[in-house]
XYZ file of C-alpha atoms in Angstrom:
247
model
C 77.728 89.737 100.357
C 77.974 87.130 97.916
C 80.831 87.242 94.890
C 79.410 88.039 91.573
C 78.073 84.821 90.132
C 80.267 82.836 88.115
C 77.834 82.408 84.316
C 79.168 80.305 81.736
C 82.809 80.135 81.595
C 84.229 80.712 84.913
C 88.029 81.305 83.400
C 86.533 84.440 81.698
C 87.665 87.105 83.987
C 91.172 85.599 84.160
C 91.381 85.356 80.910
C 90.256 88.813 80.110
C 93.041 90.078 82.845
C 95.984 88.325 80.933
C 94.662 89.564 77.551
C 95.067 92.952 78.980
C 98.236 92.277 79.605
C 99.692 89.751 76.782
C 97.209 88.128 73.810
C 96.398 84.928 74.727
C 96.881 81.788 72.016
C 93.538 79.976 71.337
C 95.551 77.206 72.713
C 96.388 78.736 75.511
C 93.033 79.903 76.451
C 91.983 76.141 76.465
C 94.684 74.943 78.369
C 94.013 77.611 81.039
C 90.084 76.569 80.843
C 90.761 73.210 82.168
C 93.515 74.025 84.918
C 90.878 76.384 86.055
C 87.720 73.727 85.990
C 89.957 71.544 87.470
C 91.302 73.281 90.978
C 88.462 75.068 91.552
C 87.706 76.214 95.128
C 85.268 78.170 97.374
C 86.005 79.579 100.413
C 83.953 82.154 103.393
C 84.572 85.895 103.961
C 87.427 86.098 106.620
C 89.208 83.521 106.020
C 93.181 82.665 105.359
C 94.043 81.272 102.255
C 97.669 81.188 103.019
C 99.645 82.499 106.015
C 102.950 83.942 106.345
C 105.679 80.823 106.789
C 102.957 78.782 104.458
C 104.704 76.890 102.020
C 103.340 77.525 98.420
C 102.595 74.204 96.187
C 100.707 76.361 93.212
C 99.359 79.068 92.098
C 95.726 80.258 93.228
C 93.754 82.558 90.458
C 90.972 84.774 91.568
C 87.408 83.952 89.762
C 84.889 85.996 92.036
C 85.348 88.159 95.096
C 87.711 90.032 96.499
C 90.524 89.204 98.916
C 93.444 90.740 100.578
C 97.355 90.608 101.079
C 98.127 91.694 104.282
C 100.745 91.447 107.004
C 100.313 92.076 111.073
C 102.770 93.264 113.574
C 103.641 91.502 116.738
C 101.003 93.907 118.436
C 98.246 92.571 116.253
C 98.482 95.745 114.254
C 97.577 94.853 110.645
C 98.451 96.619 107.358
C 96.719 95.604 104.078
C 99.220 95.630 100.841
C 96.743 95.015 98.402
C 93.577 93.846 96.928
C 93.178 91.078 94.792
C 90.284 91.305 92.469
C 88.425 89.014 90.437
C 91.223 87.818 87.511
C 94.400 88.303 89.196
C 96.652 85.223 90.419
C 97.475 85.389 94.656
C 100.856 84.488 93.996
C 101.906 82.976 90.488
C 105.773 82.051 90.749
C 105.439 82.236 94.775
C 105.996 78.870 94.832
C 109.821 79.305 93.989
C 110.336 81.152 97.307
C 110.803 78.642 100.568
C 107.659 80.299 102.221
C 105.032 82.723 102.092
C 106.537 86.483 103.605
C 102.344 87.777 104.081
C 98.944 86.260 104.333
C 96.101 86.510 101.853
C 92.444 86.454 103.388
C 88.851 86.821 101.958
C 87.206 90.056 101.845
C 84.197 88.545 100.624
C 82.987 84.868 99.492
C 85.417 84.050 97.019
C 85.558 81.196 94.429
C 88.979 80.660 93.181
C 91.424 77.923 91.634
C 94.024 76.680 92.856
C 96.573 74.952 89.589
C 99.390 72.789 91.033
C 102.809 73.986 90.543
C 103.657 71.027 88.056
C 100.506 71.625 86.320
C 101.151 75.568 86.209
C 104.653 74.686 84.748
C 103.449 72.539 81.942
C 101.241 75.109 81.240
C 103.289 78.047 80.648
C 106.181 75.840 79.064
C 103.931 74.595 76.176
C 102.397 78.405 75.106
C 104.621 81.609 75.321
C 101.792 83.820 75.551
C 100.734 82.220 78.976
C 104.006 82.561 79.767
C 104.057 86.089 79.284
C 101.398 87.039 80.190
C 101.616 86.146 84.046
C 104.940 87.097 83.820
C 103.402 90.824 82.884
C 101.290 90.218 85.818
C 104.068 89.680 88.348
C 105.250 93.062 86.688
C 102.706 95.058 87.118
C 101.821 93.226 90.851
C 105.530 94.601 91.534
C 104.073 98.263 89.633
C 100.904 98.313 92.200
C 103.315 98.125 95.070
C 105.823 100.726 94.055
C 102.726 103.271 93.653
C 101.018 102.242 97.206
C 104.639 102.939 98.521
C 104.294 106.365 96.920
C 100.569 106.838 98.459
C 101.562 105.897 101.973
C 104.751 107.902 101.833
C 103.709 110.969 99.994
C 100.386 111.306 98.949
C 98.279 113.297 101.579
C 95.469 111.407 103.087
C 92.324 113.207 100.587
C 95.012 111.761 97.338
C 95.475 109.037 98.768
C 92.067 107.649 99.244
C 91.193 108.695 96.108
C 94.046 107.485 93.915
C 93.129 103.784 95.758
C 89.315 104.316 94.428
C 91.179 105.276 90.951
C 92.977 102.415 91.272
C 90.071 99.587 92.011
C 88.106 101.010 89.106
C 90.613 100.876 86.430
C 91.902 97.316 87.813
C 87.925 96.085 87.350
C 87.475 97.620 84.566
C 89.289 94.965 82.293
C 87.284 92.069 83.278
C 83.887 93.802 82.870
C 82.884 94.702 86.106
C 81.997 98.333 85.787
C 78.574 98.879 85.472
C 78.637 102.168 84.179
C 80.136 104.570 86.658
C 79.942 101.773 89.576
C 81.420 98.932 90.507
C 81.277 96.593 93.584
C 83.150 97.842 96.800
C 82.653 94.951 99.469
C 85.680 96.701 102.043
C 84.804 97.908 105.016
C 86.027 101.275 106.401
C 88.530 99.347 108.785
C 89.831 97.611 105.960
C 90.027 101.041 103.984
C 91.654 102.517 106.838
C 94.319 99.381 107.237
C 95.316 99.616 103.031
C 95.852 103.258 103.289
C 97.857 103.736 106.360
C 94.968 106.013 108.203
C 93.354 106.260 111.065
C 89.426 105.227 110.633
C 88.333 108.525 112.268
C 90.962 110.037 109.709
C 89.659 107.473 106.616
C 85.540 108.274 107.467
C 86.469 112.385 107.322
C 88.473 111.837 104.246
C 85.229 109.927 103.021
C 82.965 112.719 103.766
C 85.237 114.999 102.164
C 85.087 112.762 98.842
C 81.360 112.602 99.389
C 80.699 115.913 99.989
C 82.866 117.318 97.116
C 80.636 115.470 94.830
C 83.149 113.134 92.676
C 81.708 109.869 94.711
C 79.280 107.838 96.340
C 79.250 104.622 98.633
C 75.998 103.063 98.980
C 75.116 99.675 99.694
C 78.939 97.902 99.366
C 78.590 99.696 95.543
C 81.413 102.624 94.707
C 79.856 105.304 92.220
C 82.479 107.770 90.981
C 80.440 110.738 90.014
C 83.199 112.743 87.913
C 86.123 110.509 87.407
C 88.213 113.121 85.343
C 88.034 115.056 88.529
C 88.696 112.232 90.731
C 91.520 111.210 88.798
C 92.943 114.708 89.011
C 92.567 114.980 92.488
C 94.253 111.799 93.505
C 97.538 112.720 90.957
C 96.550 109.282 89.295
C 97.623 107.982 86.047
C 96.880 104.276 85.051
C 100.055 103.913 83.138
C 101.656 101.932 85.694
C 98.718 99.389 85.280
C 100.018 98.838 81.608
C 96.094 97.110 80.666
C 95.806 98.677 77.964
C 98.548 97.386 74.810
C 98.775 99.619 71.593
């Protein structure tokens, strides 16, 4: 599967994300534009971008496809942390840590840039609302891991799937890539089962029950939610804790 095609502007899903988040300056935007022109990169599905122990020089921003934070036990056992979606930084003010504590891999082809820590700096020194805005981000990255600590601790395995689909949906919703009541859903059922905590016997019934219940469908990589109201309601999901949308 390729990543959705990059028309135009290529910063325009990041910069949607942060104005989600913060209101960008028209400065700002522009200064953004060219780090982003300037470091970008392509890479292949299932691949490393950075490994645990990696040392961080910069910050990498998401333009198109989807990757994944993940960390594996000595027994090869693997447990995905998150998703990264198109708009959203890998690991903005990582670089102030010694090393990297996870990996992040490709899902899917993936074009992204990578800004150089010095160039990242002068960046958010010179406009506040850059600033703040990836600052936000790092919040509500830090939000997104207290509630998948709540779905792999609590939530039973039918919630928990479905608060993750909740989750995607809302998270690509920002940067315009809903098409109605679909979006792109490029994850395999092992990586499903390996975000969620579940078996993939367990993660393909839980499927089926979704499926069969009649609030989704998965068709061709594509996610349809076919009553989200419901869907929400089944999964005990709110989207505060994605703060995307200011007063």
């Amino acid at each position: 599967m390729h990543p959705p095609p990059i028309e135009g502007n290529p910063a325009q899903p990041v910069i949607r994300r942060l104005n989600a988040l913060r209101r960008l300056s028209d400065d700002g935007i522009a200064a953004l534009e060219r780090a982003i022109r300037e470091g970008m990169q392509h890479v292949g599905p299932g691949e490393d971008l950075i490994s645990e122990g990696d040392a961080v020089h910069g910050v990498r921003i998401l333009l198109s496809g989807w990757l994944c934070r993940y960390k594996t036990l000595e027994d090869g056992r693997r447990q995905i942390v998150n998703f990264i979606l198109p708009g959203e930084t890998c690991d903005a003010y990582t670089y102030l840590l010694p090393v990297m504590d996870h990996s992040i891999a490709s899902l899917t082809p993936v074009a992204y840039a990578e800004v150089k820590r010095a160039q990242f700096e002068e960046l958010v020194a010179h406009d506040s609302s850059v600033a703040e805005a990836f600052w936000c981000e790092t919040l509500v990255n830090n939000a997104i891991q207290r509630e998948w600590a709540i779905n792999l601790g609590r939530r039973l395995a039918l919630e928990r799937v479905a608060h993750l689909l909740c989750e995607i949906y809302e998270r690509l919703r920002p940067v315009g890539l809903i098409d109605g009541n679909s979006c792109a859903f490029p994850v395999t059922q092992m990586d499903l089962a390996d975000a969620t905590g579940l078996s993939v016997v367990h993660l393909n019934r839980t499927l089926q029950d979704l499926r069969s219940s009649g609030l989704i469908l998965l068709r061709e990589r594509t996610l349809t939610i076919t009553d989200l109201d419901v869907l929400k309601s089944t999964a005990l999901f709110s989207p505060n804790y994605l703060h995307l949308y200011r007063a």
